[in-house]
C-alpha cells in the first residue's frame, strides 16, 4: 500500500512540528518514515497511518529527531568551518604576510628616523584615501558597464 499525497504532507508537517527546520533533512526523514510505514503496512495491513507513524517515531528514542538534527549540525559545522579555514589560508598566504611585515617595518623605520613624521602620516593616509576612492569609482563604472551590457544583451535576445 502506497502513501497518498496528503499523508506525505502530514509527514512534512510532523517533522516540522518536531523541530526539524531544514528542508533537506525533512525530506530525508519523510522518505525514511514513508518507507518504514509502507513496510509496516506490508507486514500488518490493519494498522492505521497514525499508528504506523507513532510506532516508527518511537524508534527514534526519547528525544525524537533531535539526535538526527544535532548530528546534521555537527557535520555542517565541520564543513563550513573547513571552508572558512580554507578561504582564510588562501587569503593570508605567504606573499601577503611577507608584504605586510615588510611594509610595516619600512614605515616604522621611516617614522623612527625621519623628522617629518607628520608629513609622512598625512601623505600615507592621503594615498590610502586616494586608493579607496579609486576603487570605489572603478567598481561603480564596472557595475554601470555590466548593467548596460545586460540591457544590450536583453534587447538582442528578444
XYZ file of N, CA, C and O in Angstrom:
632
model
N 0.842 -1.178 0.000
C 0.000 0.000 0.000
C 0.888 1.242 0.000
O 1.819 1.345 0.775
N 0.583 2.165 -0.866
C 1.386 3.385 -1.019
C 0.790 4.522 -0.204
O -0.412 4.570 0.034
N 1.663 5.455 0.178
C 1.199 6.662 0.868
C 0.594 7.633 -0.134
O 1.074 7.761 -1.259
N -0.413 8.355 0.302
C -1.035 9.357 -0.557
C -0.346 10.700 -0.351
O 0.437 10.880 0.593
N -0.642 11.657 -1.228
C -0.034 12.988 -1.127
C -0.393 13.682 0.188
O 0.485 14.295 0.819
N -1.648 13.627 0.659
C -1.938 14.251 1.967
C -1.172 13.606 3.120
O -0.777 14.295 4.068
N -0.948 12.300 3.034
C -0.180 11.637 4.087
C 1.281 12.088 4.068
O 1.894 12.286 5.115
N 1.822 12.264 2.886
C 3.201 12.753 2.779
C 3.289 14.185 3.292
O 4.237 14.548 4.004
N 2.281 15.010 2.968
C 2.243 16.368 3.513
C 2.153 16.339 5.039
O 2.757 17.159 5.722
N 1.395 15.373 5.563
C 1.296 15.233 7.017
C 2.653 14.865 7.614
O 3.007 15.336 8.709
N 3.430 14.048 6.899
C 4.769 13.699 7.386
C 5.680 14.923 7.419
O 6.466 15.105 8.360
N 5.585 15.783 6.391
C 6.377 17.016 6.408
C 5.958 17.898 7.582
O 6.805 18.464 8.279
N 4.663 18.018 7.808
C 4.168 18.807 8.942
C 4.634 18.198 10.258
O 5.022 18.911 11.182
N 4.605 16.880 10.325
C 5.032 16.161 11.523
C 6.498 16.447 11.838
O 6.860 16.696 12.991
N 7.350 16.433 10.806
C 8.776 16.709 11.048
C 8.981 18.165 11.466
O 9.818 18.448 12.329
N 8.234 19.088 10.860
C 8.343 20.496 11.266
C 7.891 20.691 12.704
O 8.481 21.478 13.441
N 6.852 19.989 13.116
C 6.358 20.105 14.484
C 7.370 19.567 15.491
O 7.351 19.955 16.649
N 8.226 18.686 15.043
C 9.250 18.124 15.921
C 10.604 18.805 15.701
O 11.653 18.176 15.861
N 10.554 20.061 15.337
C 11.715 20.969 15.305
C 12.791 20.590 14.293
O 13.984 20.772 14.544
N 12.380 20.051 13.155
C 13.312 19.843 12.052
C 13.057 20.995 11.085
O 12.032 21.032 10.413
N 13.988 21.952 11.038
C 13.771 23.187 10.292
C 14.229 23.095 8.837
O 13.669 23.756 7.976
N 15.244 22.305 8.560
C 15.849 22.297 7.233
C 15.108 21.351 6.310
O 14.834 20.197 6.645
N 14.822 21.841 5.115
C 14.021 21.082 4.162
C 14.720 19.800 3.716
O 14.071 18.761 3.561
N 16.024 19.857 3.507
C 16.721 18.653 3.056
C 16.659 17.547 4.104
O 16.465 16.376 3.777
N 16.794 17.921 5.374
C 16.692 16.933 6.441
C 15.254 16.448 6.591
O 15.015 15.259 6.834
N 14.285 17.363 6.421
C 12.881 16.957 6.442
C 12.612 15.929 5.346
O 11.934 14.923 5.582
N 13.137 16.187 4.163
C 12.920 15.269 3.035
C 13.483 13.886 3.333
O 12.848 12.865 3.031
N 14.679 13.846 3.920
C 15.277 12.555 4.252
C 14.459 11.813 5.295
O 14.237 10.603 5.195
N 14.011 12.558 6.324
C 13.218 11.924 7.377
C 11.861 11.462 6.851
O 11.375 10.386 7.217
N 11.238 12.275 6.003
C 9.949 11.886 5.414
C 10.120 10.634 4.564
O 9.289 9.715 4.622
N 11.194 10.574 3.799
C 11.458 9.392 2.988
C 11.645 8.159 3.872
O 11.094 7.087 3.600
N 12.401 8.327 4.950
C 12.629 7.217 5.876
C 11.313 6.774 6.518
O 11.012 5.569 6.573
N 10.529 7.736 7.002
C 9.262 7.403 7.651
C 8.293 6.751 6.664
O 7.603 5.787 7.008
N 8.244 7.267 5.441
C 7.330 6.717 4.442
C 7.693 5.272 4.112
O 6.805 4.394 4.045
N 8.970 5.008 3.925
C 9.397 3.632 3.636
C 9.091 2.698 4.801
O 8.646 1.561 4.605
N 9.333 3.186 6.024
C 9.072 2.354 7.202
C 7.579 2.095 7.375
O 7.172 0.968 7.726
N 6.738 3.098 7.126
C 5.286 2.916 7.245
C 4.795 1.932 6.198
O 3.967 1.049 6.487
N 5.306 2.051 4.972
C 4.904 1.103 3.929
C 5.341 -0.316 4.263
O 4.615 -1.281 4.007
N 6.504 -0.466 4.861
C 6.977 -1.785 5.282
C 6.074 -2.354 6.377
O 5.729 -3.535 6.362
N 5.686 -1.497 7.325
C 4.792 -1.945 8.392
C 3.438 -2.359 7.830
O 2.832 -3.326 8.297
N 2.956 -1.639 6.836
C 1.668 -1.976 6.234
C 1.735 -3.307 5.480
O 0.742 -4.018 5.393
N 2.891 -3.614 4.912
C 3.027 -4.910 4.231
C 2.967 -6.056 5.239
O 2.420 -7.109 4.966
N 3.543 -5.813 6.425
C 3.533 -6.842 7.461
C 2.177 -6.930 8.153
O 1.721 -8.014 8.511
N 1.550 -5.766 8.383
C 0.283 -5.715 9.101
C -0.616 -4.669 8.438
O -0.587 -3.497 8.818
N -1.435 -5.065 7.471
C -2.258 -4.096 6.723
C -3.357 -3.445 7.554
O -3.940 -2.448 7.139
N -3.646 -3.951 8.748
C -4.717 -3.392 9.579
C -4.296 -2.123 10.316
O -5.134 -1.424 10.872
N -3.003 -1.829 10.338
C -2.527 -0.624 11.033
C -3.014 0.633 10.326
O -3.044 0.701 9.091
N -3.361 1.638 11.115
C -3.709 2.928 10.525
C -2.424 3.716 10.289
O -1.346 3.362 10.790
N -2.551 4.790 9.554
C -1.393 5.632 9.252
C -0.790 6.204 10.533
O 0.429 6.177 10.726
N -1.652 6.713 11.429
C -1.153 7.308 12.679
C -0.472 6.278 13.575
O 0.546 6.577 14.216
N -1.024 5.067 13.637
C -0.395 4.030 14.452
C 0.984 3.672 13.909
O 1.949 3.536 14.671
N 1.069 3.529 12.597
C 2.360 3.194 11.979
C 3.367 4.332 12.174
O 4.541 4.095 12.451
N 2.896 5.575 12.059
C 3.777 6.728 12.258
C 4.284 6.792 13.693
O 5.481 7.004 13.932
N 3.397 6.603 14.651
C 3.810 6.645 16.059
C 4.782 5.513 16.388
O 5.742 5.710 17.136
N 4.529 4.335 15.830
C 5.444 3.213 16.052
C 6.829 3.526 15.504
O 7.846 3.272 16.162
N 6.870 4.105 14.329
C 8.165 4.426 13.713
C 8.846 5.573 14.442
O 10.065 5.572 14.610
N 8.064 6.554 14.894
C 8.662 7.694 15.601
C 9.254 7.259 16.936
O 10.256 7.806 17.379
N 8.656 6.267 17.581
C 9.179 5.775 18.870
C 10.563 5.147 18.708
O 11.334 5.099 19.646
N 10.860 4.685 17.501
C 12.183 4.092 17.250
C 13.296 5.123 17.320
O 14.460 4.769 17.466
N 12.939 6.404 17.210
C 13.947 7.465 17.291
C 14.330 7.786 18.728
O 15.209 8.591 18.974
N 13.656 7.215 19.690
C 14.025 7.392 21.083
C 13.267 8.512 21.762
O 12.322 9.097 21.225
N 13.701 8.819 22.977
C 13.023 9.801 23.817
C 13.073 11.193 23.203
O 12.083 11.936 23.240
N 14.192 11.562 22.632
C 14.360 12.914 22.109
C 13.882 13.064 20.667
O 13.985 14.140 20.094
N 13.383 12.006 20.085
C 12.833 12.087 18.736
C 13.896 12.405 17.704
O 14.942 11.766 17.636
N 13.618 13.423 16.906
C 14.517 13.783 15.809
C 15.693 14.646 16.263
O 16.541 14.990 15.444
N 15.755 15.001 17.526
C 16.795 15.928 17.987
C 18.200 15.355 17.785
O 19.127 16.098 17.475
N 18.355 14.051 17.966
C 19.681 13.447 17.748
C 20.101 13.585 16.287
O 21.259 13.900 15.985
N 19.151 13.369 15.380
C 19.448 13.492 13.950
C 19.791 14.936 13.607
O 20.744 15.211 12.862
N 19.030 15.884 14.166
C 19.272 17.310 13.911
C 20.646 17.715 14.443
O 21.404 18.420 13.766
N 20.991 17.256 15.634
C 22.293 17.603 16.215
C 23.438 17.006 15.393
O 24.467 17.662 15.197
N 23.266 15.784 14.922
C 24.301 15.181 14.089
C 24.489 15.969 12.799
O 25.613 16.183 12.348
N 23.387 16.417 12.210
C 23.475 17.221 10.986
C 24.174 18.546 11.261
O 24.979 19.012 10.470
N 23.869 19.159 12.423
C 24.521 20.421 12.766
C 26.016 20.238 12.941
O 26.804 21.084 12.509
N 26.423 19.143 13.545
C 27.850 18.879 13.736
C 28.542 18.711 12.389
O 29.614 19.285 12.145
N 27.924 17.953 11.498
C 28.517 17.709 10.178
C 28.619 19.019 9.398
O 29.664 19.329 8.808
N 27.540 19.812 9.402
C 27.568 21.068 8.661
C 28.534 22.075 9.286
O 29.188 22.834 8.566
N 28.641 22.075 10.603
C 29.599 22.974 11.257
C 31.023 22.624 10.837
O 31.818 23.519 10.548
N 31.347 21.344 10.816
C 32.682 20.932 10.374
C 32.927 21.345 8.932
O 34.001 21.836 8.585
N 31.916 21.155 8.094
C 32.066 21.501 6.682
C 32.290 22.993 6.511
O 33.216 23.420 5.812
N 31.467 23.819 7.148
C 31.576 25.261 6.970
C 32.817 25.831 7.659
O 33.427 26.764 7.159
N 33.206 25.268 8.796
C 34.454 25.709 9.421
C 35.643 25.374 8.527
O 36.601 26.140 8.445
N 35.584 24.220 7.871
C 36.645 23.857 6.923
C 36.705 24.821 5.751
O 37.784 25.214 5.299
N 35.534 25.228 5.242
C 35.502 26.193 4.143
C 36.073 27.541 4.573
O 36.839 28.166 3.841
N 35.681 27.991 5.771
C 36.193 29.271 6.273
C 37.703 29.197 6.454
O 38.424 30.126 6.075
N 38.203 28.102 7.015
C 39.642 27.943 7.212
C 40.376 27.910 5.872
O 41.451 28.487 5.726
N 39.789 27.254 4.886
C 40.396 27.194 3.552
C 40.509 28.591 2.948
O 41.564 28.970 2.425
N 39.437 29.383 3.029
C 39.477 30.745 2.500
C 40.436 31.627 3.303
O 41.102 32.501 2.736
N 40.522 31.415 4.599
C 41.447 32.159 5.449
C 42.885 31.876 5.026
O 43.692 32.799 4.884
N 43.204 30.590 4.803
C 44.557 30.230 4.374
C 44.862 30.788 2.993
O 45.982 31.220 2.730
N 43.868 30.764 2.096
C 44.084 31.323 0.758
C 44.343 32.819 0.816
O 45.197 33.337 0.095
N 43.596 33.515 1.652
C 43.738 34.967 1.725
C 45.061 35.365 2.366
O 45.744 36.262 1.892
N 45.408 34.713 3.462
C 46.631 35.055 4.162
C 47.753 34.100 3.774
O 48.314 33.387 4.605
N 48.088 34.121 2.504
C 49.196 33.312 2.028
C 50.524 33.953 2.385
O 50.605 35.061 2.929
N 51.602 33.270 2.079
C 52.948 33.746 2.401
C 53.256 35.103 1.767
O 53.795 35.980 2.454
N 52.907 35.359 0.507
C 53.243 36.668 -0.061
C 52.577 37.838 0.684
O 53.210 38.863 0.903
N 51.338 37.680 1.085
C 50.657 38.769 1.784
C 51.248 39.004 3.165
O 51.373 40.146 3.603
N 51.608 37.933 3.843
C 52.203 38.090 5.178
C 53.561 38.770 5.070
O 53.873 39.698 5.821
N 54.386 38.327 4.141
C 55.713 38.922 3.964
C 55.591 40.381 3.548
O 56.304 41.253 4.074
N 54.687 40.688 2.638
C 54.492 42.061 2.193
C 54.000 42.958 3.331
O 54.470 44.090 3.493
N 53.086 42.466 4.141
C 52.577 43.236 5.272
C 53.686 43.526 6.283
O 53.817 44.661 6.769
N 54.478 42.531 6.601
C 55.584 42.729 7.554
C 56.609 43.699 6.980
O 57.102 44.588 7.687
N 56.919 43.581 5.697
C 57.905 44.467 5.074
C 57.417 45.908 5.065
O 58.190 46.833 5.390
N 56.170 46.124 4.712
C 55.638 47.492 4.702
C 55.592 48.072 6.106
O 55.914 49.254 6.320
N 55.225 47.248 7.078
C 55.186 47.719 8.468
C 56.579 48.110 8.951
O 56.761 49.169 9.571
N 57.579 47.278 8.677
C 58.946 47.594 9.091
C 59.478 48.831 8.364
O 60.168 49.662 8.964
N 59.174 48.967 7.090
C 59.596 50.136 6.326
C 58.974 51.412 6.898
O 59.679 52.414 7.106
N 57.686 51.366 7.148
C 57.006 52.532 7.713
C 57.545 52.864 9.098
O 57.779 54.041 9.421
N 57.814 51.838 9.913
C 58.359 52.064 11.246
C 59.736 52.708 11.169
O 60.026 53.669 11.889
N 60.573 52.187 10.291
C 61.928 52.740 10.201
C 61.905 54.169 9.652
O 62.673 55.019 10.107
N 61.031 54.458 8.697
C 60.941 55.819 8.162
C 60.446 56.771 9.237
O 60.963 57.886 9.390
N 59.464 56.350 10.016
C 58.940 57.217 11.075
C 59.932 57.383 12.229
O 59.989 58.443 12.852
N 60.693 56.374 12.506
C 61.670 56.432 13.595
C 62.832 57.359 13.229
O 63.311 58.118 14.052
N 63.271 57.280 11.984
C 64.429 58.063 11.552
C 64.026 59.463 11.138
O 64.705 60.437 11.459
N 62.908 59.584 10.425
C 62.538 60.849 9.803
C 62.115 61.920 10.787
O 61.560 61.665 11.850
N 62.410 63.179 10.389
C 61.995 64.311 11.214
C 60.664 64.872 10.718
O 60.053 65.690 11.387
N 60.225 64.406 9.583
C 58.971 64.886 9.012
C 57.873 63.829 9.180
O 57.148 63.506 8.244
N 57.723 63.289 10.363
C 56.789 62.194 10.579
C 55.336 62.626 10.358
O 54.516 61.827 9.896
N 55.022 63.898 10.670
C 53.644 64.358 10.441
C 53.312 64.338 8.956
O 52.236 63.925 8.552
N 54.272 64.791 8.126
C 54.041 64.807 6.683
C 53.961 63.395 6.110
O 53.215 63.138 5.165
N 54.717 62.493 6.699
C 54.675 61.107 6.252
C 53.302 60.504 6.562
O 52.703 59.823 5.720
N 52.783 60.768 7.776
C 51.444 60.289 8.125
C 50.391 60.864 7.189
O 49.526 60.142 6.690
N 50.470 62.153 6.945
C 49.483 62.811 6.082
C 49.551 62.235 4.667
O 48.522 61.927 4.058
N 50.768 62.059 4.142
C 50.875 61.517 2.781
C 50.429 60.054 2.725
O 49.782 59.631 1.759
N 50.740 59.286 3.761
C 50.322 57.885 3.814
C 48.803 57.770 3.796
O 48.231 57.001 3.015
N 48.141 58.540 4.646
C 46.682 58.499 4.689
C 46.062 59.083 3.422
O 45.003 58.637 2.981
N 46.710 60.045 2.817
C 46.208 60.585 1.551
C 46.263 59.533 0.455
O 45.328 59.403 -0.349
N 47.351 58.787 0.426
C 47.473 57.714 -0.556
C 46.407 56.647 -0.318
O 45.766 56.168 -1.265
N 46.188 56.290 0.947
C 45.159 55.298 1.257
C 43.769 55.774 0.838
O 42.993 55.017 0.243
N 43.436 57.022 1.151
C 42.144 57.570 0.754
C 42.021 57.632 -0.765
O 40.959 57.349 -1.325
N 43.105 58.007 -1.435
C 43.088 58.058 -2.893
C 42.844 56.685 -3.501
O 42.058 56.547 -4.446
N 43.512 55.672 -2.984
C 43.312 54.314 -3.482
C 41.889 53.822 -3.221
O 41.280 53.177 -4.084
N 41.356 54.136 -2.041
C 39.983 53.728 -1.729
C 38.998 54.419 -2.669
O 38.064 53.779 -3.184
N 39.187 55.702 -2.904
C 38.310 56.447 -3.813
C 38.419 55.884 -5.237
O 37.421 55.713 -5.933
N 39.628 55.585 -5.666
C 39.856 54.996 -6.991
C 39.101 53.680 -7.142
O 38.468 53.422 -8.165
N 39.191 52.816 -6.111
C 38.498 51.529 -6.169
C 36.985 51.712 -6.219
O 36.290 51.001 -6.942
N 36.458 52.663 -5.441
C 35.014 52.914 -5.459
C 34.555 53.365 -6.839
O 33.537 52.889 -7.360
N 35.285 54.280 -7.439
C 34.922 54.777 -8.764
C 35.029 53.660 -9.794
O 34.150 53.488 -10.649
N 36.097 52.887 -9.714
C 36.300 51.792 -10.663
C 35.172 50.761 -10.549
O 34.645 50.292 -11.560
N 34.778 50.402 -9.318
C 33.702 49.436 -9.127
C 32.372 49.973 -9.640
O 31.593 49.234 -10.242
N 32.091 51.240 -9.403
C 30.821 51.789 -9.883
C 30.791 51.836 -11.411
O 29.759 51.568 -12.027
N 31.934 52.142 -12.049
C 31.981 52.132 -13.506
C 31.808 50.723 -14.061
O 31.149 50.523 -15.090
N 32.393 49.749 -13.392
C 32.231 48.358 -13.824
C 30.772 47.917 -13.709
O 30.250 47.231 -14.585
N 30.099 48.315 -12.623
C 28.695 47.958 -12.458
C 27.839 48.611 -13.535
O 26.929 47.980 -14.073
N 28.104 49.879 -13.844
C 27.340 50.563 -14.881
C 27.555 49.889 -16.228
O 26.620 49.689 -16.990
N 28.791 49.527 -16.525
C 29.092 48.841 -17.783
C 28.427 47.481 -17.846
O 27.936 47.062 -18.895
N 28.386 46.788 -16.733
C 27.754 45.475 -16.693
C 26.249 45.613 -16.898
O 25.647 44.823 -17.626
N 25.643 46.632 -16.272
C 24.205 46.840 -16.447
C 23.877 47.196 -17.893
O 22.885 46.728 -18.452
N 24.697 48.030 -18.522
C 24.466 48.387 -19.924
C 24.593 47.154 -20.811
O 23.813 46.968 -21.740
N 25.579 46.300 -20.526
C 25.777 45.088 -21.313
C 24.589 44.146 -21.154
O 24.147 43.541 -22.118
N 24.049 44.026 -19.919
C 22.897 43.161 -19.695
C 21.684 43.688 -20.450
O 20.918 42.928 -21.021
N 21.502 45.014 -20.442
C 20.374 45.610 -21.156
C 20.528 45.377 -22.650
O 19.579 45.060 -23.354
N 21.760 45.519 -23.139
C 22.033 45.335 -24.565
C 21.780 43.883 -24.952
O 21.161 43.582 -25.957
N 22.254 42.937 -24.121
C 22.035 41.523 -24.408
C 20.556 41.182 -24.335
O 20.064 40.366 -25.108
N 19.834 41.789 -23.396
C 18.407 41.525 -23.256
C 17.635 41.981 -24.483
O 16.678 41.329 -24.913
N 18.015 43.095 -25.059
C 17.330 43.590 -26.252
C 17.614 42.717 -27.455
O 16.759 42.531 -28.320
N 18.810 42.183 -27.555
C 19.161 41.349 -28.701
C 18.436 40.007 -28.653
O 18.131 39.429 -29.684
N 18.157 39.490 -27.456
C 17.512 38.195 -27.335
C 16.057 38.247 -27.759
O 15.510 37.252 -28.174
N 15.434 39.387 -27.620
C 14.014 39.495 -27.977
C 13.895 39.510 -29.440
O 13.401 38.921 -30.200
